[in-house]
Amino acid sequence: QVQLVESGGGLVQAGGSLTLSCAASRSIFSFANMGWYRQAPGKQRELVGTTTNSGSTNYADSVKGRFTISRDNAKNTVDLQMNSLKPEDTAVYYCNARQFYRGDNYWGQGTQVTVSS
């Protein structure tokens, strides 16, 4: 299946900001709800937030008010703006596409976010 391409991971100090980006093929993106997930060391992968095709969003309680997901349907991209980062935000972040009709899931390769304090 088509790979989602992620970028933007890195090292940041607590309280800082990072923006992650994910690009998908048009055929996937146009008919998919997009999401960001993360997996910290020793933890299961967890939902960060999602956005529908119309731009409606929801977030995990742990990031609500600090993280913002946005999608650009013209560019077939979805971003994760992360503000007020905490050390506990350290994880590998994954982009996800879930198609409306086929039910297929696509995952990015993951990008490392490390928050130091």
PDB file of N, CA, C and O in Angstrom, residues 12-13 16 18 21 24 33-34 40 42-43 55 66-67 75-76 86 88 90 93 98 100-101 103-104 106 115:
ATOM      1  N   VAL A  12      13.652  19.119  21.075  1.00  0.00           N
ATOM      2  CA  VAL A  12      13.206  20.427  21.519  1.00  0.00           C
ATOM      3  C   VAL A  12      13.190  20.455  23.045  1.00  0.00           C
ATOM      4  O   VAL A  12      12.985  19.428  23.692  1.00  0.00           O
ATOM      5  N   GLN A  13      13.423  21.615  23.615  1.00  0.00           N
ATOM      6  CA  GLN A  13      13.353  21.769  25.060  1.00  0.00           C
ATOM      7  C   GLN A  13      11.910  21.872  25.532  1.00  0.00           C
ATOM      8  O   GLN A  13      11.019  22.274  24.776  1.00  0.00           O
ATOM      9  N   GLY A  16       8.865  24.228  24.397  1.00  0.00           N
ATOM     10  CA  GLY A  16       9.046  24.613  23.017  1.00  0.00           C
ATOM     11  C   GLY A  16       7.988  24.043  22.102  1.00  0.00           C
ATOM     12  O   GLY A  16       7.012  23.432  22.546  1.00  0.00           O
ATOM     13  N   LEU A  18       7.112  22.229  18.034  1.00  0.00           N
ATOM     14  CA  LEU A  18       7.497  21.542  16.816  1.00  0.00           C
ATOM     15  C   LEU A  18       6.259  21.352  15.957  1.00  0.00           C
ATOM     16  O   LEU A  18       5.150  21.230  16.484  1.00  0.00           O
ATOM     17  N   SER A  21       4.673  17.140   9.783  1.00  0.00           N
ATOM     18  CA  SER A  21       3.890  17.137   8.562  1.00  0.00           C
ATOM     19  C   SER A  21       3.799  15.729   8.003  1.00  0.00           C
ATOM     20  O   SER A  21       4.700  14.920   8.169  1.00  0.00           O
ATOM     21  N   ALA A  24       0.269  12.405   1.898  1.00  0.00           N
ATOM     22  CA  ALA A  24      -0.281  11.168   1.371  1.00  0.00           C
ATOM     23  C   ALA A  24      -0.652  11.349  -0.086  1.00  0.00           C
ATOM     24  O   ALA A  24      -0.754  12.476  -0.582  1.00  0.00           O
ATOM     25  N   ASN A  33     -10.118   9.877   6.855  1.00  0.00           N
ATOM     26  CA  ASN A  33      -9.874  10.617   8.078  1.00  0.00           C
ATOM     27  C   ASN A  33      -8.402  10.436   8.436  1.00  0.00           C
ATOM     28  O   ASN A  33      -7.876   9.319   8.382  1.00  0.00           O
ATOM     29  N   MET A  34      -7.774  11.526   8.796  1.00  0.00           N
ATOM     30  CA  MET A  34      -6.355  11.494   9.104  1.00  0.00           C
ATOM     31  C   MET A  34      -6.145  11.578  10.604  1.00  0.00           C
ATOM     32  O   MET A  34      -6.929  12.202  11.326  1.00  0.00           O
ATOM     33  N   ALA A  40       5.523   5.995  22.952  1.00  0.00           N
ATOM     34  CA  ALA A  40       6.655   6.291  23.814  1.00  0.00           C
ATOM     35  C   ALA A  40       7.361   4.993  24.194  1.00  0.00           C
ATOM     36  O   ALA A  40       6.775   3.908  24.124  1.00  0.00           O
ATOM     37  N   GLY A  42       8.403   1.820  25.900  1.00  0.00           N
ATOM     38  CA  GLY A  42       7.720   0.985  26.865  1.00  0.00           C
ATOM     39  C   GLY A  42       6.217   1.155  26.908  1.00  0.00           C
ATOM     40  O   GLY A  42       5.566   0.569  27.777  1.00  0.00           O
ATOM     41  N   LYS A  43       5.660   1.923  25.996  1.00  0.00           N
ATOM     42  CA  LYS A  43       4.226   2.185  25.976  1.00  0.00           C
ATOM     43  C   LYS A  43       3.600   1.670  24.688  1.00  0.00           C
ATOM     44  O   LYS A  43       4.282   1.460  23.688  1.00  0.00           O
ATOM     45  N   GLY A  55     -12.319  18.723   8.110  1.00  0.00           N
ATOM     46  CA  GLY A  55     -11.489  19.497   9.002  1.00  0.00           C
ATOM     47  C   GLY A  55     -11.871  19.446  10.465  1.00  0.00           C
ATOM     48  O   GLY A  55     -11.216  20.098  11.295  1.00  0.00           O
ATOM     49  N   ARG A  66      -2.866  22.007  23.616  1.00  0.00           N
ATOM     50  CA  ARG A  66      -1.456  22.209  23.288  1.00  0.00           C
ATOM     51  C   ARG A  66      -1.130  21.836  21.844  1.00  0.00           C
ATOM     52  O   ARG A  66      -0.276  22.464  21.225  1.00  0.00           O
ATOM     53  N   PHE A  67      -1.799  20.819  21.333  1.00  0.00           N
ATOM     54  CA  PHE A  67      -1.544  20.334  19.974  1.00  0.00           C
ATOM     55  C   PHE A  67      -2.701  20.713  19.066  1.00  0.00           C
ATOM     56  O   PHE A  67      -3.861  20.736  19.492  1.00  0.00           O
ATOM     57  N   LYS A  75      -3.233  20.211  -0.887  1.00  0.00           N
ATOM     58  CA  LYS A  75      -1.865  19.704  -0.895  1.00  0.00           C
ATOM     59  C   LYS A  75      -1.761  18.264  -0.412  1.00  0.00           C
ATOM     60  O   LYS A  75      -0.676  17.678  -0.442  1.00  0.00           O
ATOM     61  N   ASN A  76      -2.870  17.712   0.048  1.00  0.00           N
ATOM     62  CA  ASN A  76      -2.901  16.331   0.555  1.00  0.00           C
ATOM     63  C   ASN A  76      -1.938  16.150   1.721  1.00  0.00           C
ATOM     64  O   ASN A  76      -1.180  15.176   1.785  1.00  0.00           O
ATOM     65  N   LYS A  86       6.162  18.859  26.595  1.00  0.00           N
ATOM     66  CA  LYS A  86       6.601  18.319  27.865  1.00  0.00           C
ATOM     67  C   LYS A  86       7.482  17.107  27.625  1.00  0.00           C
ATOM     68  O   LYS A  86       7.363  16.452  26.589  1.00  0.00           O
ATOM     69  N   GLU A  88       7.144  14.229  28.724  1.00  0.00           N
ATOM     70  CA  GLU A  88       6.293  13.071  28.511  1.00  0.00           C
ATOM     71  C   GLU A  88       5.700  13.002  27.109  1.00  0.00           C
ATOM     72  O   GLU A  88       5.062  12.013  26.755  1.00  0.00           O
ATOM     73  N   THR A  90       7.656  12.943  24.621  1.00  0.00           N
ATOM     74  CA  THR A  90       8.687  12.228  23.879  1.00  0.00           C
ATOM     75  C   THR A  90       8.144  10.901  23.376  1.00  0.00           C
ATOM     76  O   THR A  90       7.648  10.080  24.151  1.00  0.00           O
ATOM     77  N   TYR A  93       6.183   9.583  16.594  1.00  0.00           N
ATOM     78  CA  TYR A  93       4.879  10.030  16.131  1.00  0.00           C
ATOM     79  C   TYR A  93       4.592   9.471  14.748  1.00  0.00           C
ATOM     80  O   TYR A  93       5.437   9.532  13.852  1.00  0.00           O
ATOM     81  N   ARG A  98      -7.207   6.659   7.463  1.00  0.00           N
ATOM     82  CA  ARG A  98      -8.258   5.637   7.489  1.00  0.00           C
ATOM     83  C   ARG A  98      -9.307   6.002   6.461  1.00  0.00           C
ATOM     84  O   ARG A  98      -9.996   7.011   6.607  1.00  0.00           O
ATOM     85  N   PHE A 100     -12.657   6.086   4.208  1.00  0.00           N
ATOM     86  CA  PHE A 100     -14.075   6.025   4.550  1.00  0.00           C
ATOM     87  C   PHE A 100     -14.729   4.724   4.118  1.00  0.00           C
ATOM     88  O   PHE A 100     -15.467   4.094   4.885  1.00  0.00           O
ATOM     89  N   TYR A 101     -14.512   4.320   2.886  1.00  0.00           N
ATOM     90  CA  TYR A 101     -15.287   3.263   2.260  1.00  0.00           C
ATOM     91  C   TYR A 101     -14.619   1.899   2.314  1.00  0.00           C
ATOM     92  O   TYR A 101     -15.274   0.887   2.592  1.00  0.00           O
ATOM     93  N   GLY A 103     -12.128   1.075   4.341  1.00  0.00           N
ATOM     94  CA  GLY A 103     -11.703   0.742   5.688  1.00  0.00           C
ATOM     95  C   GLY A 103     -10.221   0.479   5.820  1.00  0.00           C
ATOM     96  O   GLY A 103      -9.776  -0.007   6.869  1.00  0.00           O
ATOM     97  N   ASP A 104      -9.459   0.796   4.794  1.00  0.00           N
ATOM     98  CA  ASP A 104      -8.019   0.561   4.831  1.00  0.00           C
ATOM     99  C   ASP A 104      -7.324   1.575   5.726  1.00  0.00           C
ATOM    100  O   ASP A 104      -7.728   2.734   5.808  1.00  0.00           O
ATOM    101  N   TYR A 106      -3.519   3.276   6.536  1.00  0.00           N
ATOM    102  CA  TYR A 106      -2.172   3.518   6.049  1.00  0.00           C
ATOM    103  C   TYR A 106      -1.393   4.230   7.143  1.00  0.00           C
ATOM    104  O   TYR A 106      -1.930   5.087   7.847  1.00  0.00           O
ATOM    105  N   VAL A 115      11.710  15.546  23.782  1.00  0.00           N
ATOM    106  CA  VAL A 115      11.562  16.781  24.553  1.00  0.00           C
ATOM    107  C   VAL A 115      12.443  16.678  25.787  1.00  0.00           C
ATOM    108  O   VAL A 115      12.271  15.777  26.610  1.00  0.00           O
TER     109      VAL A 115
END
